Amino acid sequence: MLPRHFLTLMDLSKDELHKLIARAIELKNMPNNNREYEPFKNKVLAIIFQKSSTRTRVSFETAMIQCGGRSIFLSTHDSQLGRGEPIEDTARVLSRMVDCVTIRTFEQEKIELFAQYSKVPVINALTDICHPCQLLADIQTYVEHRGAIQGKKIAWIGDGNNMCHSYMRAACQFDFELAIACPSDYQPNSDLLNETKANVSLFSDPSQAIKGADLVSTDVWASMGQEEEQTKRAESFAPYQVNSQLMALAKTDALFMHCLPAHRGEEVTGEVIDGAQSVVWDQAENRLHSQKALLEFLLC
Ligand code: CP
Ligand code: NVA
Protein backbone atom coordinates (compact mmCIF):
# COMPACT_ATOMS: atom_id res chain seq x y z
CA MET A 1 0.00 0.00 0.00
CA LEU A 2 1.27 3.48 -0.85
CA PRO A 3 2.00 5.63 2.21
CA ARG A 4 0.08 8.82 2.92
CA HIS A 5 2.19 11.98 2.84
CA PHE A 6 1.66 15.51 4.15
CA LEU A 7 3.37 17.70 1.55
CA THR A 8 0.64 20.35 1.38
CA LEU A 9 -2.67 20.88 3.16
CA MET A 10 -4.37 19.30 0.14
CA ASP A 11 -2.97 15.85 1.01
CA LEU A 12 -5.66 15.41 3.65
CA SER A 13 -9.38 15.71 3.03
CA LYS A 14 -11.40 18.43 4.74
CA ASP A 15 -12.89 15.81 7.02
CA GLU A 16 -9.46 14.39 7.91
CA LEU A 17 -8.14 17.87 8.67
CA HIS A 18 -11.08 18.71 10.93
CA LYS A 19 -10.66 15.41 12.79
CA LEU A 20 -6.93 16.04 13.12
CA ILE A 21 -7.50 19.45 14.74
CA ALA A 22 -10.04 17.92 17.16
CA ARG A 23 -7.55 15.16 17.97
CA ALA A 24 -4.76 17.69 18.57
CA ILE A 25 -6.97 19.43 21.15
CA GLU A 26 -7.83 16.08 22.70
CA LEU A 27 -4.16 15.04 22.96
CA LYS A 28 -3.26 18.42 24.48
CA ASN A 29 -5.92 17.98 27.14
CA MET A 30 -4.97 14.41 28.08
CA PRO A 31 -3.72 14.25 31.68
CA ASN A 32 0.01 14.87 32.07
CA ASN A 33 0.24 16.06 28.45
CA ASN A 34 -0.37 12.43 27.34
CA ARG A 35 3.06 11.25 28.47
CA GLU A 36 1.68 7.79 29.34
CA TYR A 37 0.20 7.37 25.86
CA GLU A 38 2.84 5.71 23.67
CA PRO A 39 1.46 5.08 20.18
CA PHE A 40 4.90 5.65 18.61
CA LYS A 41 6.70 3.01 20.71
CA ASN A 42 9.62 1.61 18.66
CA LYS A 43 8.87 4.03 15.82
CA VAL A 44 11.59 6.27 14.41
CA LEU A 45 11.18 9.64 12.71
CA ALA A 46 14.01 10.96 10.52
CA ILE A 47 14.23 14.76 10.54
CA ILE A 48 16.16 16.12 7.54
CA PHE A 49 16.61 19.89 7.72
CA GLN A 50 18.44 22.09 5.23
CA LYS A 51 17.26 25.31 6.90
CA SER A 52 17.36 26.52 10.51
CA SER A 53 14.56 25.71 12.93
CA THR A 54 13.66 26.04 16.59
CA ARG A 55 9.93 25.26 16.89
CA THR A 56 9.55 22.67 14.15
CA ARG A 57 12.55 20.59 15.11
CA VAL A 58 11.84 20.66 18.85
CA SER A 59 8.12 19.98 18.43
CA PHE A 60 8.75 16.95 16.21
CA GLU A 61 11.48 15.58 18.49
CA THR A 62 9.40 16.17 21.62
CA ALA A 63 6.29 14.64 20.04
CA MET A 64 8.23 11.46 19.28
CA ILE A 65 9.82 11.26 22.75
CA GLN A 66 6.59 11.95 24.66
CA CYS A 67 4.69 9.33 22.64
CA GLY A 68 7.26 6.57 23.11
CA GLY A 69 9.24 6.87 19.86
CA ARG A 70 12.60 8.30 18.83
CA SER A 71 13.87 10.65 16.17
CA ILE A 72 17.13 11.06 14.25
CA PHE A 73 18.15 14.54 13.16
CA LEU A 74 20.13 14.87 9.94
CA SER A 75 21.29 18.20 8.64
CA THR A 76 22.15 18.16 4.96
CA HIS A 77 25.68 19.34 5.84
CA ASP A 78 26.63 16.16 7.66
CA SER A 79 24.66 13.56 5.70
CA GLN A 80 25.61 12.30 2.24
CA LEU A 81 22.81 14.48 0.80
CA GLY A 82 25.18 17.42 1.29
CA ARG A 83 27.78 15.60 -0.82
CA GLY A 84 25.43 14.98 -3.71
CA GLU A 85 23.85 11.59 -2.99
CA PRO A 86 20.63 11.61 -5.04
CA ILE A 87 17.38 12.33 -3.18
CA GLU A 88 15.84 9.21 -4.76
CA ASP A 89 18.58 6.97 -3.28
CA THR A 90 18.38 8.64 0.13
CA ALA A 91 14.61 8.16 0.17
CA ARG A 92 14.88 4.48 -0.75
CA VAL A 93 17.50 3.80 1.91
CA LEU A 94 16.01 5.80 4.79
CA SER A 95 12.51 4.51 4.23
CA ARG A 96 13.77 0.93 4.67
CA MET A 97 14.94 1.91 8.15
CA VAL A 98 12.69 4.56 9.67
CA ASP A 99 8.90 4.85 9.97
CA CYS A 100 8.42 8.46 8.88
CA VAL A 101 10.52 11.30 7.46
CA THR A 102 10.07 15.04 7.87
CA ILE A 103 11.98 17.43 5.64
CA ARG A 104 12.68 21.19 5.68
CA THR A 105 14.28 22.45 2.50
CA PHE A 106 14.09 25.08 -0.24
CA GLU A 107 12.36 23.54 -3.26
CA GLN A 108 8.99 21.82 -2.91
CA GLU A 109 10.05 19.56 -5.80
CA LYS A 110 12.75 18.00 -3.60
CA ILE A 111 10.17 16.89 -1.03
CA GLU A 112 7.90 15.60 -3.76
CA LEU A 113 10.75 13.59 -5.27
CA PHE A 114 11.67 12.17 -1.86
CA ALA A 115 8.03 11.18 -1.25
CA GLN A 116 7.81 9.51 -4.65
CA TYR A 117 10.63 7.12 -3.68
CA SER A 118 9.72 6.72 0.01
CA LYS A 119 7.95 3.65 1.40
CA VAL A 120 7.03 5.63 4.53
CA PRO A 121 5.07 8.87 5.10
CA VAL A 122 6.88 12.13 4.34
CA ILE A 123 5.96 15.38 6.11
CA ASN A 124 6.72 18.86 4.80
CA ALA A 125 8.38 20.81 7.61
CA LEU A 126 8.60 23.96 5.40
CA THR A 127 9.69 24.71 1.87
CA ASP A 128 9.98 27.97 -0.05
CA ILE A 129 6.39 27.59 -1.15
CA CYS A 130 4.48 26.28 1.86
CA HIS A 131 4.46 25.46 5.56
CA PRO A 132 1.45 23.18 6.12
CA CYS A 133 2.43 22.00 9.65
CA GLN A 134 2.29 25.59 10.89
CA LEU A 135 -1.29 25.92 9.67
CA LEU A 136 -2.38 22.91 11.73
CA ALA A 137 -1.18 24.77 14.84
CA ASP A 138 -2.72 28.06 13.71
CA ILE A 139 -6.15 26.51 13.11
CA GLN A 140 -5.98 24.60 16.40
CA THR A 141 -5.16 27.85 18.20
CA TYR A 142 -8.03 29.74 16.58
CA VAL A 143 -10.50 26.94 17.40
CA GLU A 144 -9.34 26.81 21.03
CA HIS A 145 -9.78 30.55 21.49
CA ARG A 146 -12.83 31.29 19.36
CA GLY A 147 -14.49 28.06 18.16
CA ALA A 148 -15.05 27.09 14.50
CA ILE A 149 -13.03 29.03 11.93
CA GLN A 150 -15.50 28.32 9.11
CA GLY A 151 -16.98 31.54 7.72
CA LYS A 152 -14.56 33.80 9.64
CA LYS A 153 -12.44 36.52 8.07
CA ILE A 154 -8.67 36.13 8.30
CA ALA A 155 -6.29 38.90 7.21
CA TRP A 156 -2.80 38.03 5.99
CA ILE A 157 -0.62 41.15 6.05
CA GLY A 158 2.84 41.15 4.46
CA ASP A 159 4.74 38.83 2.17
CA GLY A 160 2.97 36.50 -0.27
CA ASN A 161 5.34 33.78 0.94
CA ASN A 162 5.25 30.13 2.05
CA MET A 163 3.04 30.94 5.06
CA CYS A 164 0.68 33.01 2.94
CA HIS A 165 0.35 30.12 0.46
CA SER A 166 -0.54 27.72 3.26
CA TYR A 167 -3.15 30.18 4.55
CA MET A 168 -4.63 30.22 1.02
CA ARG A 169 -4.92 26.43 1.00
CA ALA A 170 -6.29 26.48 4.55
CA ALA A 171 -8.97 28.99 3.50
CA CYS A 172 -10.30 26.38 1.04
CA GLN A 173 -9.88 23.36 3.32
CA PHE A 174 -11.39 25.02 6.42
CA ASP A 175 -13.75 27.28 4.47
CA PHE A 176 -12.85 30.75 5.76
CA GLU A 177 -12.41 34.07 3.96
CA LEU A 178 -8.80 35.17 3.51
CA ALA A 179 -7.94 38.79 2.70
CA ILE A 180 -4.28 39.23 1.74
CA ALA A 181 -2.51 42.59 1.70
CA CYS A 182 0.95 42.72 0.17
CA PRO A 183 3.15 44.98 -1.97
CA SER A 184 2.71 44.44 -5.74
CA ASP A 185 6.18 42.88 -6.11
CA TYR A 186 5.56 40.34 -3.36
CA GLN A 187 2.22 38.83 -4.23
CA PRO A 188 1.48 35.12 -3.75
CA ASN A 189 1.68 32.62 -6.60
CA SER A 190 -0.81 33.59 -9.30
CA ASP A 191 -1.89 30.01 -10.13
CA LEU A 192 -2.66 29.41 -6.46
CA LEU A 193 -4.56 32.71 -6.32
CA ASN A 194 -6.66 31.54 -9.21
CA GLU A 195 -7.22 28.11 -7.67
CA THR A 196 -8.30 29.56 -4.32
CA LYS A 197 -10.21 32.62 -5.56
CA ALA A 198 -13.54 31.48 -4.07
CA ASN A 199 -12.05 32.03 -0.59
CA VAL A 200 -9.19 34.45 -1.17
CA SER A 201 -9.01 38.14 -2.10
CA LEU A 202 -5.94 40.28 -2.70
CA PHE A 203 -5.44 43.93 -1.67
CA SER A 204 -2.55 46.34 -1.81
CA ASP A 205 -3.92 48.45 1.06
CA PRO A 206 -3.52 46.67 4.42
CA SER A 207 -6.33 48.71 6.00
CA GLN A 208 -8.75 47.28 3.42
CA ALA A 209 -7.68 43.70 4.04
CA ILE A 210 -7.75 43.93 7.83
CA LYS A 211 -11.16 45.62 8.09
CA GLY A 212 -13.46 43.47 10.24
CA ALA A 213 -11.01 40.56 10.48
CA ASP A 214 -11.41 37.89 13.17
CA LEU A 215 -7.75 36.94 12.97
CA VAL A 216 -4.71 38.86 11.75
CA SER A 217 -1.57 36.96 10.81
CA THR A 218 1.81 38.05 9.51
CA ASP A 219 5.38 36.80 9.04
CA VAL A 220 8.89 38.11 8.50
CA TRP A 221 9.53 40.30 5.47
CA ALA A 222 12.56 38.28 4.37
CA SER A 223 12.28 34.52 4.72
CA MET A 224 15.12 32.04 5.09
CA GLY A 225 17.20 32.21 1.92
CA GLN A 226 16.21 35.85 1.24
CA GLU A 227 18.51 37.48 3.80
CA GLU A 228 20.33 39.51 1.12
CA GLU A 229 17.06 41.18 0.11
CA GLN A 230 16.37 42.37 3.68
CA THR A 231 17.10 46.10 3.08
CA LYS A 232 15.17 46.34 -0.18
CA ARG A 233 12.25 44.43 1.30
CA ALA A 234 12.15 46.60 4.45
CA GLU A 235 11.35 49.64 2.26
CA SER A 236 8.55 47.93 0.33
CA PHE A 237 7.00 46.35 3.39
CA ALA A 238 7.12 49.35 5.76
CA PRO A 239 3.43 50.26 5.16
CA TYR A 240 2.48 46.66 6.00
CA GLN A 241 3.68 46.68 9.60
CA VAL A 242 1.03 45.26 11.94
CA ASN A 243 0.83 47.95 14.63
CA SER A 244 -1.91 49.07 17.03
CA GLN A 245 -3.41 51.53 14.51
CA LEU A 246 -3.79 48.78 11.92
CA MET A 247 -5.05 46.22 14.46
CA ALA A 248 -7.73 48.72 15.54
CA LEU A 249 -9.41 48.21 12.13
CA ALA A 250 -9.93 44.49 12.76
CA LYS A 251 -12.76 43.26 14.99
CA THR A 252 -12.32 44.33 18.62
CA ASP A 253 -11.88 40.70 19.66
CA ALA A 254 -9.57 39.82 16.75
CA LEU A 255 -6.65 37.53 17.52
CA PHE A 256 -3.08 38.15 16.35
CA MET A 257 -0.84 35.31 15.17
CA HIS A 258 2.74 35.05 13.90
CA CYS A 259 4.45 31.75 13.10
CA LEU A 260 7.70 33.09 14.65
CA PRO A 261 10.53 33.93 14.69
CA ALA A 262 9.37 37.57 14.75
CA HIS A 263 11.22 40.81 14.15
CA ARG A 264 9.69 43.36 16.53
CA GLY A 265 9.70 46.82 14.98
CA GLU A 266 9.56 45.39 11.45
CA GLU A 267 6.53 43.28 10.45
CA VAL A 268 4.94 43.69 13.89
CA THR A 269 5.32 46.09 16.80
CA GLY A 270 6.11 44.87 20.30
CA GLU A 271 2.83 46.39 21.41
CA VAL A 272 0.88 44.01 19.16
CA ILE A 273 2.88 40.78 19.48
CA ASP A 274 3.22 41.18 23.25
CA GLY A 275 -0.28 42.62 23.64
CA ALA A 276 -3.62 41.19 24.79
CA GLN A 277 -4.82 40.08 21.33
CA SER A 278 -1.70 38.06 20.59
CA VAL A 279 -1.87 34.26 20.91
CA VAL A 280 1.58 33.54 19.53
CA TRP A 281 2.77 31.47 22.50
CA ASP A 282 -0.27 29.18 22.36
CA GLN A 283 0.27 28.99 18.61
CA ALA A 284 3.91 27.95 19.09
CA GLU A 285 2.98 25.36 21.75
CA ASN A 286 0.34 23.90 19.47
CA ARG A 287 3.01 22.88 16.99
CA LEU A 288 3.68 20.04 19.44
CA HIS A 289 0.07 18.90 19.84
CA SER A 290 -0.97 19.24 16.20
CA GLN A 291 2.13 17.37 15.00
CA LYS A 292 1.44 14.59 17.52
CA ALA A 293 -2.00 14.28 15.92
CA LEU A 294 -0.44 14.33 12.44
CA LEU A 295 2.14 11.65 13.34
CA GLU A 296 -0.59 9.53 14.89
CA PHE A 297 -2.67 9.88 11.72
CA LEU A 298 0.26 8.88 9.49
CA LEU A 299 1.91 6.22 11.68
CA CYS A 300 -0.82 4.38 13.55
N1 CP B 1 7.40 28.62 12.87
C1 CP B 1 8.43 27.82 12.63
O1 CP B 1 8.39 26.96 11.75
O2 CP B 1 9.52 28.04 13.42
P1 CP B 1 10.96 27.39 13.26
O3 CP B 1 11.57 27.99 12.02
O4 CP B 1 11.67 27.81 14.51
O5 CP B 1 10.82 25.92 13.15
N1 NVA C 1 8.47 32.58 5.99
C1 NVA C 1 9.40 32.15 7.01
C2 NVA C 1 8.73 31.20 7.93
C3 NVA C 1 9.59 30.71 9.07
C4 NVA C 1 8.90 29.73 9.96
C5 NVA C 1 10.60 31.51 6.36
O1 NVA C 1 10.44 30.73 5.42
O2 NVA C 1 11.73 31.80 6.77
Coordinates of C-alpha atoms in Angstrom, one line a residue, residues 58-174:
V58 CA 11.8 20.7 18.8
S59 CA 8.1 20.0 18.4
F60 CA 8.8 16.9 16.2
E61 CA 11.5 15.6 18.5
T62 CA 9.4 16.2 21.6
A63 CA 6.3 14.6 20.0
M64 CA 8.2 11.5 19.3
I65 CA 9.8 11.3 22.7
Q66 CA 6.6 11.9 24.7
C67 CA 4.7 9.3 22.6
G68 CA 7.3 6.6 23.1
G69 CA 9.2 6.9 19.9
R70 CA 12.6 8.3 18.8
S71 CA 13.9 10.7 16.2
I72 CA 17.1 11.1 14.3
F73 CA 18.2 14.5 13.2
L74 CA 20.1 14.9 9.9
S75 CA 21.3 18.2 8.6
T76 CA 22.1 18.2 5.0
H77 CA 25.7 19.3 5.8
D78 CA 26.6 16.2 7.7
S79 CA 24.7 13.6 5.7
Q80 CA 25.6 12.3 2.2
L81 CA 22.8 14.5 0.8
G82 CA 25.2 17.4 1.3
R83 CA 27.8 15.6 -0.8
G84 CA 25.4 15.0 -3.7
E85 CA 23.8 11.6 -3.0
P86 CA 20.6 11.6 -5.0
I87 CA 17.4 12.3 -3.2
E88 CA 15.8 9.2 -4.8
D89 CA 18.6 7.0 -3.3
T90 CA 18.4 8.6 0.1
A91 CA 14.6 8.2 0.2
R92 CA 14.9 4.5 -0.8
V93 CA 17.5 3.8 1.9
L94 CA 16.0 5.8 4.8
S95 CA 12.5 4.5 4.2
R96 CA 13.8 0.9 4.7
M97 CA 14.9 1.9 8.2
V98 CA 12.7 4.6 9.7
D99 CA 8.9 4.9 10.0
C100 CA 8.4 8.5 8.9
V101 CA 10.5 11.3 7.5
T102 CA 10.1 15.0 7.9
I103 CA 12.0 17.4 5.6
R104 CA 12.7 21.2 5.7
T105 CA 14.3 22.4 2.5
F106 CA 14.1 25.1 -0.2
E107 CA 12.4 23.5 -3.3
Q108 CA 9.0 21.8 -2.9
E109 CA 10.0 19.6 -5.8
K110 CA 12.7 18.0 -3.6
I111 CA 10.2 16.9 -1.0
E112 CA 7.9 15.6 -3.8
L113 CA 10.7 13.6 -5.3
F114 CA 11.7 12.2 -1.9
A115 CA 8.0 11.2 -1.3
Q116 CA 7.8 9.5 -4.7
Y117 CA 10.6 7.1 -3.7
S118 CA 9.7 6.7 0.0
K119 CA 8.0 3.7 1.4
V120 CA 7.0 5.6 4.5
P121 CA 5.1 8.9 5.1
V122 CA 6.9 12.1 4.3
I123 CA 6.0 15.4 6.1
N124 CA 6.7 18.9 4.8
A125 CA 8.4 20.8 7.6
L126 CA 8.6 24.0 5.4
T127 CA 9.7 24.7 1.9
D128 CA 10.0 28.0 0.0
I129 CA 6.4 27.6 -1.2
C130 CA 4.5 26.3 1.9
H131 CA 4.5 25.5 5.6
P132 CA 1.5 23.2 6.1
C133 CA 2.4 22.0 9.6
Q134 CA 2.3 25.6 10.9
L135 CA -1.3 25.9 9.7
L136 CA -2.4 22.9 11.7
A137 CA -1.2 24.8 14.8
D138 CA -2.7 28.1 13.7
I139 CA -6.1 26.5 13.1
Q140 CA -6.0 24.6 16.4
T141 CA -5.2 27.9 18.2
Y142 CA -8.0 29.7 16.6
V143 CA -10.5 26.9 17.4
E144 CA -9.3 26.8 21.0
H145 CA -9.8 30.5 21.5
R146 CA -12.8 31.3 19.4
G147 CA -14.5 28.1 18.2
A148 CA -15.1 27.1 14.5
I149 CA -13.0 29.0 11.9
Q150 CA -15.5 28.3 9.1
G151 CA -17.0 31.5 7.7
K152 CA -14.6 33.8 9.6
K153 CA -12.4 36.5 8.1
I154 CA -8.7 36.1 8.3
A155 CA -6.3 38.9 7.2
W156 CA -2.8 38.0 6.0
I157 CA -0.6 41.1 6.1
G158 CA 2.8 41.2 4.5
D159 CA 4.7 38.8 2.2
G160 CA 3.0 36.5 -0.3
N161 CA 5.3 33.8 0.9
N162 CA 5.3 30.1 2.0
M163 CA 3.0 30.9 5.1
C164 CA 0.7 33.0 2.9
H165 CA 0.3 30.1 0.5
S166 CA -0.5 27.7 3.3
Y167 CA -3.2 30.2 4.6
M168 CA -4.6 30.2 1.0
R169 CA -4.9 26.4 1.0
A170 CA -6.3 26.5 4.6
A171 CA -9.0 29.0 3.5
C172 CA -10.3 26.4 1.0
Q173 CA -9.9 23.4 3.3
F174 CA -11.4 25.0 6.4

